[in-house]
Tab-separated table of C-alpha atoms and ligand atoms in Angstrom:
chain	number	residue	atom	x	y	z
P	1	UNK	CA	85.681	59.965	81.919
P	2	UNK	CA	84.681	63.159	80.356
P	3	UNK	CA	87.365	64.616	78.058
P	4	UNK	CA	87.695	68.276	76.591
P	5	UNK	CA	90.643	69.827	75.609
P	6	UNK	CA	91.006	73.728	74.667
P	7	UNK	CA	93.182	74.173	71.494
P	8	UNK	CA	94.559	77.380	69.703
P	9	UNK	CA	94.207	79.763	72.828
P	10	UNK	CA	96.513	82.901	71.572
P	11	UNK	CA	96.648	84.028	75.421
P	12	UNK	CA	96.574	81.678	78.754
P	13	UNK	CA	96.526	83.248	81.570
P	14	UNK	CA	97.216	80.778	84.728
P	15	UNK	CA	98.086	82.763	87.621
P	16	UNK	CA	100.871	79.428	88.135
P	17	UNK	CA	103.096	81.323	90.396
P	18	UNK	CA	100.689	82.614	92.833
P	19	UNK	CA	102.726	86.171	93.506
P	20	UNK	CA	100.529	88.842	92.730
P	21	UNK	CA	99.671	90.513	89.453
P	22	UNK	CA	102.084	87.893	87.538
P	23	UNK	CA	99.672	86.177	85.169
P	24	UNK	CA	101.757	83.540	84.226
P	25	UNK	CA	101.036	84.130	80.450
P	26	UNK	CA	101.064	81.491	77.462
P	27	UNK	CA	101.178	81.962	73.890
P	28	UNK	CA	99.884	79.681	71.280
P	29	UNK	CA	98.664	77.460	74.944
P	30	UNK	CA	96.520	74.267	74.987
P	31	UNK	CA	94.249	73.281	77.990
P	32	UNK	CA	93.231	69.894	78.755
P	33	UNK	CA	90.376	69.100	81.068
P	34	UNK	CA	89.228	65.678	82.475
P	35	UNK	CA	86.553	65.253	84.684
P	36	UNK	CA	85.842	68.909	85.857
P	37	UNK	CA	89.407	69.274	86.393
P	38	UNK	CA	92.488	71.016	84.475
P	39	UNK	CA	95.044	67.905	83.540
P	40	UNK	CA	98.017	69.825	81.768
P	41	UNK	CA	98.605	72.977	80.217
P	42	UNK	CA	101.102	74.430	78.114
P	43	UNK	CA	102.214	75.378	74.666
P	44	UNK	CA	100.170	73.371	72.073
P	45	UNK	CA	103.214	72.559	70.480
P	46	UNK	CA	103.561	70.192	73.597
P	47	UNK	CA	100.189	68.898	73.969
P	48	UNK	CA	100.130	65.423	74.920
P	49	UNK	CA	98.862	62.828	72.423
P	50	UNK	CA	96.470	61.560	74.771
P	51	UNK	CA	94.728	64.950	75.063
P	52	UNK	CA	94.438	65.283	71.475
P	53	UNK	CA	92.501	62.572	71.265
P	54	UNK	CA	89.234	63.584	72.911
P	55	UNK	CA	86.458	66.369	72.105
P	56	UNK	CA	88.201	69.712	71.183
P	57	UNK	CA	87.402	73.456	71.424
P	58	UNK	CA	89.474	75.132	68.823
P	59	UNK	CA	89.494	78.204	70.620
P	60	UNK	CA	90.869	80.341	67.576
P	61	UNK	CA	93.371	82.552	68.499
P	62	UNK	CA	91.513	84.001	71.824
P	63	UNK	CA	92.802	85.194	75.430
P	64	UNK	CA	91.528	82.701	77.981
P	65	UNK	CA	91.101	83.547	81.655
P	66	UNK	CA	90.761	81.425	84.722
P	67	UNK	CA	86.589	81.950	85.386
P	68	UNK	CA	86.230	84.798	87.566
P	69	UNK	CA	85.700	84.806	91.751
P	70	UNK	CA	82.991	87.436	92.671
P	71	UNK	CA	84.430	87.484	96.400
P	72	UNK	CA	81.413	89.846	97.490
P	73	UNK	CA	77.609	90.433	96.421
P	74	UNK	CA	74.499	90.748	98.060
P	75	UNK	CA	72.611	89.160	94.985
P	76	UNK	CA	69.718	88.022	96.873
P	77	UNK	CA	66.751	90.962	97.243
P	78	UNK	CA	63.725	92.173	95.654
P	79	UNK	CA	62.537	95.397	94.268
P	80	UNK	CA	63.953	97.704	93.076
P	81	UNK	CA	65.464	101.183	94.042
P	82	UNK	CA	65.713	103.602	90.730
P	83	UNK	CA	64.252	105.981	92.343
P	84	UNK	CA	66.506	106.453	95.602
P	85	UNK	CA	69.071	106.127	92.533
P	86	UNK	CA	68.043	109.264	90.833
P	87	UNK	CA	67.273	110.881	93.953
P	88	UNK	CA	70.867	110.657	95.052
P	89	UNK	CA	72.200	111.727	91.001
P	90	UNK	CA	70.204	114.541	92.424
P	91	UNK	CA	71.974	115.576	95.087
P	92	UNK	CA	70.643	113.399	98.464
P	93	UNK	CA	73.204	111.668	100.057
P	94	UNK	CA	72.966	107.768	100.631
P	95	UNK	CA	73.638	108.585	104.475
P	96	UNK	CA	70.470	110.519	104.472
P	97	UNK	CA	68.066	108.527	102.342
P	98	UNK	CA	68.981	105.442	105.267
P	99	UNK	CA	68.846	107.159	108.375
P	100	UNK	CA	65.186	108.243	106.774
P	101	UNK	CA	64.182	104.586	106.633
P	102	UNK	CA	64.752	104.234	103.040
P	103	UNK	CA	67.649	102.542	101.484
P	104	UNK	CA	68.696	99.197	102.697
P	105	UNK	CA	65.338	99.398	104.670
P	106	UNK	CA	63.391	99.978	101.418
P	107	UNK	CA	64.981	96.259	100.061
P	108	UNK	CA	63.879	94.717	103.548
P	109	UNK	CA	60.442	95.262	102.992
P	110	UNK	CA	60.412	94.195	99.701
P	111	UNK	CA	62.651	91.104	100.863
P	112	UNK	CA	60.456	90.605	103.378
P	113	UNK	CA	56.978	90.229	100.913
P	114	UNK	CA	58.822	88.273	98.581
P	115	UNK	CA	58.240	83.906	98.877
P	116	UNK	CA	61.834	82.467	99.137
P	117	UNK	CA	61.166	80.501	95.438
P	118	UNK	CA	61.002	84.232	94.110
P	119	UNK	CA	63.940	85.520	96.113
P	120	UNK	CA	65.618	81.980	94.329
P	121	UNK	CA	64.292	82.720	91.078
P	122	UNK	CA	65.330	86.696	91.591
P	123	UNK	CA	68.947	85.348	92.510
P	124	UNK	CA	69.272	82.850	89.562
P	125	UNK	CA	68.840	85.463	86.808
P	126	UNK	CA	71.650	87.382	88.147
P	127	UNK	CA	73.740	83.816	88.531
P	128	UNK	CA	72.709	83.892	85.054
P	129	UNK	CA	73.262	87.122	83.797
P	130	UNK	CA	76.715	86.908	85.848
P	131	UNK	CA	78.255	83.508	84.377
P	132	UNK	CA	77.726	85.092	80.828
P	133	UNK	CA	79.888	87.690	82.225
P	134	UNK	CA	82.796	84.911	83.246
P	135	UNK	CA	81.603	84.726	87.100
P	136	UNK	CA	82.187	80.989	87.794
P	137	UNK	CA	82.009	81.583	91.959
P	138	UNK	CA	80.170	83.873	93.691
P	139	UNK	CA	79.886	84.717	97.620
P	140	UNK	CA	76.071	86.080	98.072
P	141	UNK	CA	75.574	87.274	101.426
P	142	UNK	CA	72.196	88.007	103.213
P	143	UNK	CA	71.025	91.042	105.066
P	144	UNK	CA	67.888	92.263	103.612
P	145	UNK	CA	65.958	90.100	105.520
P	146	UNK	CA	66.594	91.287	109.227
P	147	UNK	CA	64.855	88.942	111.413
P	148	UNK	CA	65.726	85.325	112.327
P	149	UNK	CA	62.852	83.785	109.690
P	150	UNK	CA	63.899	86.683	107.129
P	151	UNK	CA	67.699	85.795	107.073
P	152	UNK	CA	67.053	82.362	107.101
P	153	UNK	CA	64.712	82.022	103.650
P	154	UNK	CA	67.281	84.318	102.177
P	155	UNK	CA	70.275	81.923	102.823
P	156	UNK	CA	68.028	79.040	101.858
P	157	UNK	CA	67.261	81.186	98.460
P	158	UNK	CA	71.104	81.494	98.229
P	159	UNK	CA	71.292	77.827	98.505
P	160	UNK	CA	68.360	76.734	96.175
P	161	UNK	CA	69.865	79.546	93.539
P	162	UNK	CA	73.284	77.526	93.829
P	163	UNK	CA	71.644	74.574	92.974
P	164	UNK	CA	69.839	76.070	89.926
P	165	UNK	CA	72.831	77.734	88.723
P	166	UNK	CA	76.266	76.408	87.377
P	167	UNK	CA	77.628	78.933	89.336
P	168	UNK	CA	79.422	78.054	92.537
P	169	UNK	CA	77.645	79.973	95.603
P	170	UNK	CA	79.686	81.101	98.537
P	171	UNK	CA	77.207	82.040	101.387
P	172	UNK	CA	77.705	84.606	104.103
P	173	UNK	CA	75.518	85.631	106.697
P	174	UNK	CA	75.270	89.583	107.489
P	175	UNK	CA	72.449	89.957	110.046
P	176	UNK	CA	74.298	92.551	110.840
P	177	UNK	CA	73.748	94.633	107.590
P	178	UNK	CA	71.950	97.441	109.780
P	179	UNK	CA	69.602	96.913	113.168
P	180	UNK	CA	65.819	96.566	111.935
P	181	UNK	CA	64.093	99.789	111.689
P	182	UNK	CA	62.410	100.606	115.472
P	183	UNK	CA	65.107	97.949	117.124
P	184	UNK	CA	67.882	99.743	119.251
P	185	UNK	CA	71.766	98.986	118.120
P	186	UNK	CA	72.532	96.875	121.048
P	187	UNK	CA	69.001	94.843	121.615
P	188	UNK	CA	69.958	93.848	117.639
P	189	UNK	CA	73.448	92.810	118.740
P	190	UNK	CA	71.781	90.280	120.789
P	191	UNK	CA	69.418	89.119	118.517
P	192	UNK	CA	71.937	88.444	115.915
P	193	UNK	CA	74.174	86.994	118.826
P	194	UNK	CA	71.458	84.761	120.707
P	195	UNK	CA	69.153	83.640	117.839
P	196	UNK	CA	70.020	84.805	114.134
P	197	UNK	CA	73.535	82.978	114.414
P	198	UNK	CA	72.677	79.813	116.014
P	199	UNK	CA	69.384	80.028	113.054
P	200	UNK	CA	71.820	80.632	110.421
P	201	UNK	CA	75.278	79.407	110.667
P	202	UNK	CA	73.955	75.460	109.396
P	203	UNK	CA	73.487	78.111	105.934
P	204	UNK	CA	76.869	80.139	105.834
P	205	UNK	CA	80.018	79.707	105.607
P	206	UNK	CA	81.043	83.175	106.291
P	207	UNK	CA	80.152	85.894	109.054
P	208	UNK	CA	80.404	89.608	107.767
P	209	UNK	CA	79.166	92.686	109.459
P	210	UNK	CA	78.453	96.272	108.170
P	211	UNK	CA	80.839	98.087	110.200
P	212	UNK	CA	80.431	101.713	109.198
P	213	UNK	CA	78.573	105.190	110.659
P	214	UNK	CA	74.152	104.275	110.901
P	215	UNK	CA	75.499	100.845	110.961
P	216	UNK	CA	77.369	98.666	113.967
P	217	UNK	CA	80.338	99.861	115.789
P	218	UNK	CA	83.676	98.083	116.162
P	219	UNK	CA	82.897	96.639	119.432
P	220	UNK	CA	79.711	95.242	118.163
P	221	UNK	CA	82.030	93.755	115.037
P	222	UNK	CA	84.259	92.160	117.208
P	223	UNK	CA	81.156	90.854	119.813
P	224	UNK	CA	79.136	89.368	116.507
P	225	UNK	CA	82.299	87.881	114.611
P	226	UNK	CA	83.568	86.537	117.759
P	227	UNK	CA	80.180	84.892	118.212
P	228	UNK	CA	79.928	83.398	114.696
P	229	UNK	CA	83.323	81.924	114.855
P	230	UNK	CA	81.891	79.464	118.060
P	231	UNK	CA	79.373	78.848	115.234
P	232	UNK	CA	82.561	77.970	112.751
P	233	UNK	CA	81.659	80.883	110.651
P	234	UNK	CA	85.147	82.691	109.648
P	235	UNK	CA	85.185	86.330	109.758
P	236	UNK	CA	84.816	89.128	106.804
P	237	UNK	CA	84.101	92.936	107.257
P	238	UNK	CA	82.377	95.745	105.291
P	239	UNK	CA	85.472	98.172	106.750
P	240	UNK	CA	86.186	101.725	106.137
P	241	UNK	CA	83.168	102.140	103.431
P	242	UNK	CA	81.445	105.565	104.276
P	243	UNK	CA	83.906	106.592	106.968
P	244	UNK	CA	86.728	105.167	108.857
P	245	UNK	CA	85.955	103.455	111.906
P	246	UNK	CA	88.872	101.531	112.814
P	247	UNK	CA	86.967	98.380	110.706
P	248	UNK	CA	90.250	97.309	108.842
P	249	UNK	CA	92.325	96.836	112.104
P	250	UNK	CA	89.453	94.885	113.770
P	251	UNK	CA	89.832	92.836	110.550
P	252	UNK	CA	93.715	92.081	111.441
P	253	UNK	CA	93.289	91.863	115.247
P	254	UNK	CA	90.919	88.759	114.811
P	255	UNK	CA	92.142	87.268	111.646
P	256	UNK	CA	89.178	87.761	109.066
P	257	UNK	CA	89.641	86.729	105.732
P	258	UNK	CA	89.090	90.301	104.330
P	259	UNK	CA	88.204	93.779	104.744
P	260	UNK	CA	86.254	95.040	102.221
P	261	UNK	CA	85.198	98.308	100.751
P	262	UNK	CA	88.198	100.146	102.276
P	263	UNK	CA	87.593	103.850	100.764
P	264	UNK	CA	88.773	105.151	103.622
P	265	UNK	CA	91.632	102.840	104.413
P	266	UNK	CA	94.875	104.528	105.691
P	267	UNK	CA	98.695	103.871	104.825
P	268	UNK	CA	98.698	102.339	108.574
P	269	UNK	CA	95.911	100.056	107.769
P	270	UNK	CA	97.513	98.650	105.163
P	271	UNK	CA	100.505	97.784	107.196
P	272	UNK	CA	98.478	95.821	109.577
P	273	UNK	CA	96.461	94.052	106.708
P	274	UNK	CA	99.451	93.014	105.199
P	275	UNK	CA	101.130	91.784	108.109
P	276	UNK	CA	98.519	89.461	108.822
P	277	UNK	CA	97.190	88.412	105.790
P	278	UNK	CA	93.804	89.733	105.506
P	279	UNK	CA	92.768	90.084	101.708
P	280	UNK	CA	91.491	93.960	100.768
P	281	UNK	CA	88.074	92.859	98.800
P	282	UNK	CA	87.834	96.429	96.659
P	283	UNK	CA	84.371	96.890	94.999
P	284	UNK	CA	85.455	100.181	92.441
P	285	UNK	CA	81.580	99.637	90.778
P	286	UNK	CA	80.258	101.309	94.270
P	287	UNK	CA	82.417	103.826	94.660
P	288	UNK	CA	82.084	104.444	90.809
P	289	UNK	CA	77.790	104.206	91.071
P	290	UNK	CA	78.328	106.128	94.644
P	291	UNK	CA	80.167	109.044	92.988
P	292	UNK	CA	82.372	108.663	95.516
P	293	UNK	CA	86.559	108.306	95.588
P	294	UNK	CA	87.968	105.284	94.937
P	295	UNK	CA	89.418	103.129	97.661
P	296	UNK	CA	93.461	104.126	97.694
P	297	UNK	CA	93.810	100.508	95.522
P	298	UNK	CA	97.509	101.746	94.160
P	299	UNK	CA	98.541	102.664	98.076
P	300	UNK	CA	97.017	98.783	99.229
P	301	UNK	CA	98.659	97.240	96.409
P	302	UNK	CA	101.873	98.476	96.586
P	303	UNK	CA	101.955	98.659	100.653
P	304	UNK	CA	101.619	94.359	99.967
P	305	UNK	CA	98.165	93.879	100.890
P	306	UNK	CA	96.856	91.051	98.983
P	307	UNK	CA	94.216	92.319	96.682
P	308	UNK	CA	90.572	91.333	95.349
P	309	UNK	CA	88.130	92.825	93.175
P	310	UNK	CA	84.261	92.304	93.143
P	311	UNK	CA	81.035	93.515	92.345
P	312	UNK	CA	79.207	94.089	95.367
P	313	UNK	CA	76.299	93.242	93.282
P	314	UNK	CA	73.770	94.867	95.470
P	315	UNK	CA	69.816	97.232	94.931
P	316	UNK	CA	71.574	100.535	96.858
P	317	UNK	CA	75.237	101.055	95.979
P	318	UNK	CA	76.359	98.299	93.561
P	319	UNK	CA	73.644	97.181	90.582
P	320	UNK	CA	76.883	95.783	89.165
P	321	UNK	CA	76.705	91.988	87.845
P	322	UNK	CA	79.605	92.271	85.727
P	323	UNK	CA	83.367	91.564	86.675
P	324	UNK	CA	84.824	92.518	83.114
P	325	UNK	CA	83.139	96.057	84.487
P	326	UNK	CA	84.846	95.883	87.221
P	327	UNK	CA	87.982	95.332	85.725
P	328	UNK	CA	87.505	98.229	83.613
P	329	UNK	CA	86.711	100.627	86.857
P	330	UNK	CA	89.689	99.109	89.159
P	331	UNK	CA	92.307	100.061	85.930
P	332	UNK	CA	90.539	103.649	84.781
P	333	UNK	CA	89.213	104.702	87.979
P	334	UNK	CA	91.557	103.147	90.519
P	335	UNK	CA	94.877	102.777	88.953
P	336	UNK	CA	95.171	99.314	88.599
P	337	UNK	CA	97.557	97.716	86.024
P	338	UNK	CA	95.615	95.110	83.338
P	339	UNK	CA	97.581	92.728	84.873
P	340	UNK	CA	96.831	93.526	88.451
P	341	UNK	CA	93.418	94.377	87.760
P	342	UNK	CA	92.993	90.401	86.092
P	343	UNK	CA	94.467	88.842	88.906
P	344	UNK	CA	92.079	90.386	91.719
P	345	UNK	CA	89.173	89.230	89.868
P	346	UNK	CA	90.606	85.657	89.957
P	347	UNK	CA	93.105	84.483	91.876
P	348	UNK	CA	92.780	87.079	94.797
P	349	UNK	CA	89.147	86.536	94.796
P	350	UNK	CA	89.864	82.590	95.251
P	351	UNK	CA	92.101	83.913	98.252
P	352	UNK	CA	89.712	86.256	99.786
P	353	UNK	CA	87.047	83.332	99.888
P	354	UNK	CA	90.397	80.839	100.952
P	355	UNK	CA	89.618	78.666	98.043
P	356	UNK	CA	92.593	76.593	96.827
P	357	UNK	CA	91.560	74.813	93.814
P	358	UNK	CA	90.365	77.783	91.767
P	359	UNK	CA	91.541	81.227	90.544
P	360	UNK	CA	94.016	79.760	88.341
P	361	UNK	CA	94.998	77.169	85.544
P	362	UNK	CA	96.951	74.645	86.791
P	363	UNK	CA	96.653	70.623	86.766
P	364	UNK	CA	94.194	69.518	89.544
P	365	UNK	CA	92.272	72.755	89.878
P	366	UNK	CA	88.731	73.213	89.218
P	367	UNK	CA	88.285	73.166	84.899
P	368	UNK	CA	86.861	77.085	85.187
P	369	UNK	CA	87.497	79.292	82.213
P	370	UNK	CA	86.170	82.562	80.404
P	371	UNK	CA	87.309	82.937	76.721
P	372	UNK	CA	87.421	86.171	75.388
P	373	UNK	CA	86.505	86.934	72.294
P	374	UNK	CA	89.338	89.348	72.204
P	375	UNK	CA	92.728	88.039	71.968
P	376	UNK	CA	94.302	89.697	75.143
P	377	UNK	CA	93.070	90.459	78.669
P	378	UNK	CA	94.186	94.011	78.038
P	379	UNK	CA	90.958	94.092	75.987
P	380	UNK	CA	88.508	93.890	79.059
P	381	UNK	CA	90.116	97.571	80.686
P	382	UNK	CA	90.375	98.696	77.377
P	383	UNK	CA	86.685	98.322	75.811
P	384	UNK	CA	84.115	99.049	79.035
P	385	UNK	CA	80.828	97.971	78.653
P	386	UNK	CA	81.364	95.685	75.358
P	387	UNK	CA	79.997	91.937	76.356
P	388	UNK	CA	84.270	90.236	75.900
P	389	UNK	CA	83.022	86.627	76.934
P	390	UNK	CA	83.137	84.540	73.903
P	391	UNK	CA	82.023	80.865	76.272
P	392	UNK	CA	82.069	80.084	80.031
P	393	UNK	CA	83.546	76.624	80.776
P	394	UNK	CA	82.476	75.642	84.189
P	395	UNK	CA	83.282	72.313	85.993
P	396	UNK	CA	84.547	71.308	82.253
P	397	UNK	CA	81.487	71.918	80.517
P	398	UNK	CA	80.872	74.780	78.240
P	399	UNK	CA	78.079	76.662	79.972
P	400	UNK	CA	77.641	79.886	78.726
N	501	NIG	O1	78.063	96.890	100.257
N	501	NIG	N1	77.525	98.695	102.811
N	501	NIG	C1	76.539	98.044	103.025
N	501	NIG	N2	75.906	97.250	102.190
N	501	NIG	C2	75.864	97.394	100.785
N	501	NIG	C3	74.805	98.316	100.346
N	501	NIG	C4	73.490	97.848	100.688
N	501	NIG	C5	72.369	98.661	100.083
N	501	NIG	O2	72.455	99.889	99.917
N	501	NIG	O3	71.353	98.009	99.810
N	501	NIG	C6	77.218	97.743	100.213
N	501	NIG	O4	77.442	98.841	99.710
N	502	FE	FE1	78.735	95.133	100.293
């Protein structure tokens, strides 16, 4: 039995009650973990004897966090693309730079020259990077490889990068990120239907297409996650990103897990994301490195859509590794309360990837924490860009 127990936390924030934006604050809280696993919290005042007992982490007045759930990243790619960056502070639009075979074409090819051990080794310095930003679970999806062999040593990257990395890895396949350059729309559909799936699915967990304008329609959406759910893939969507295509609704109609993106998500989307349950995955670092409006957040939130935030750690839109950054964009960019701002970037990013036993602080759930070295989580809105993260506990060990 391994034994730690977290002692003078000034701020606990469990997420206990599971409703939306309520934190389920402590003051003056204790944590006590045993075997990877929380085993009680509450005031210190209370701590059990037993837990008092074992190795402690005197945590000295700090605001600790249930680790953070990066419910959507595309962390696995080479090269680089500064250049298409600047081009588009310039004035090109991201549209244009992609329909002229640059963009997420420009990562293929370098994907494509890359060995898997240095898409693995590529992937594990983010992993890295992220956990000393609080990231204890991350989904990484592929798409930058575009042929069956390509998306194949990408998810296997994904896998070996999971294995090299305390952080847990969620993987998703996204064949359909955009058809191959010189391959016609629906000739891809079937590729990704008759070959990439079957390939692939033994690697993923998830399904998501890029559902957008230059990208696949909603009939090809609902033809590819149909598909991937004989494969027992579930079902998530880039939806309503660079235009609105009717992405979100597809998204309710066959019961995906979440839409995500959602800039140009309407008040009657929400209704029918709410009503059946599909989690809005908002990524505020792309629209913010897009230059682009926000996603209506404040509408989706207060219409009852269950809400997520993530990085969309990605070469094009999203060179975002950071959730405290995120949290900072979702509150000054989006409108997003601390509090509801917090709780996408855990628990509703546990409930976009349908994981039960993380996103919070409560006995039997996964022993995942960030401390702050700040004494509230108001702190991480309130000071973008300064590193917060004081230690990463992950699986009960202090990791980072
Ligand atoms: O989430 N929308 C599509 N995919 C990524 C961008 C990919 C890229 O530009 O490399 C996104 O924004
Ligand atoms: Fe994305």
């Amino acid at each position: 039995v391994t034994s730690l127990t977290l002692t003078g936390i000034g701020q606990l924030v469990t997420n206990a009650s599971g409703d939306p934006g309520d934190l389920g604050v402590i003051h003056e809280a204790a944590v006590a973990v045993v075997d990877g696993r929380i085993a009680w919290v509450g005031p210190e005042a209370r701590l059990p004897k037993e837990h008092r007992e074992v190795e402690l982490l005197d945590c000295e007045g700090r605001a600790v966090l249930p680790g953070f759930v990066d419910a959507h990243t595309h962390l696995v790619f080479a090269g680089d693309r500064s250049e298409e960056f600047a081009r588009r502070l310039r004035g090109e639009s991201y549209e244009e730079i992609l329909a002229a075979g640059g963009g997420i074409h420009a990562t293929v090819a370098a994907t494509r020259m890359a060995s898997t051990t240095e898409l693995a080794d590529g992937a594990v310095a983010r992993l890295g990077r992220m956990l000393a930003s609080g990231t204890t679970t991350a989904e990484v999806k592929s798409g930058y490889g575009l042929t069956t062999a390509d998306e194949l040593r990408i998810l296997e990257a994904a896998e070996e990068a999971g294995r090299r990395s305390p952080v847990d890895v969620v993987p998703t396949f996204l064949g359909a990120h955009v058809p191959d350059k010189g391959v016609d729309r629906a000739e891809y559909v079937d590729l990704v239907i008759d070959e990439m799936l079957p390939a692939c699915a033994p690697l993923a967990q998830w399904c998501d297409v890029f559902c957008d304008r230059g990208a696949f329609t909603v009939d090809d959406a609902r033809r590819i996650l149909t598909a991937a759910k004989d494969h027992g893939l579930g079902a998530r969507l880039h939806a309503e990103q660079l235009t609105h295509t009717g992405a979100a609704a597809l998204a309710a109609d066959i019961g995906a897990a979440s839409a995500d993106h959602l800039d140009h998500a309407t008040e009657d989307d929400a209704a029918l994301l709410r009503g059946s349950g599909v989690v809005a995955v908002l990524l505020p670092a792309a629209s913010f490195s897009m230059r682009s409006p926000q996603a209506p957040g404040r509408m989706l939130w207060d219409s009852g859509v269950k809400v997520a935030v993530a990085t969309d750690c990605n070469p094009g839109t999203s060179n975002v590794e950071s959730m405290p950054f995120v949290i900072a964009v979702a509150c000054l960019e989006m409108g997003l309360t601390p509090e509801e701002a917090v709780w996408a970037a855990t628990r509703g990013g546990a409930l976009a990837l349908r994981l039960e036993d993380r996103g919070m602080l409560v006995p039997g759930a996964l022993a995942d924490l960030v401390i702050l070295d700040a004494p509230s989580y108001t702190h991480l809105p309130y000071r973008p860009g300064s590193n917060l993260v004081w230690k990463v506990v992950k699986g009960g060990e202090v990791v980072a």
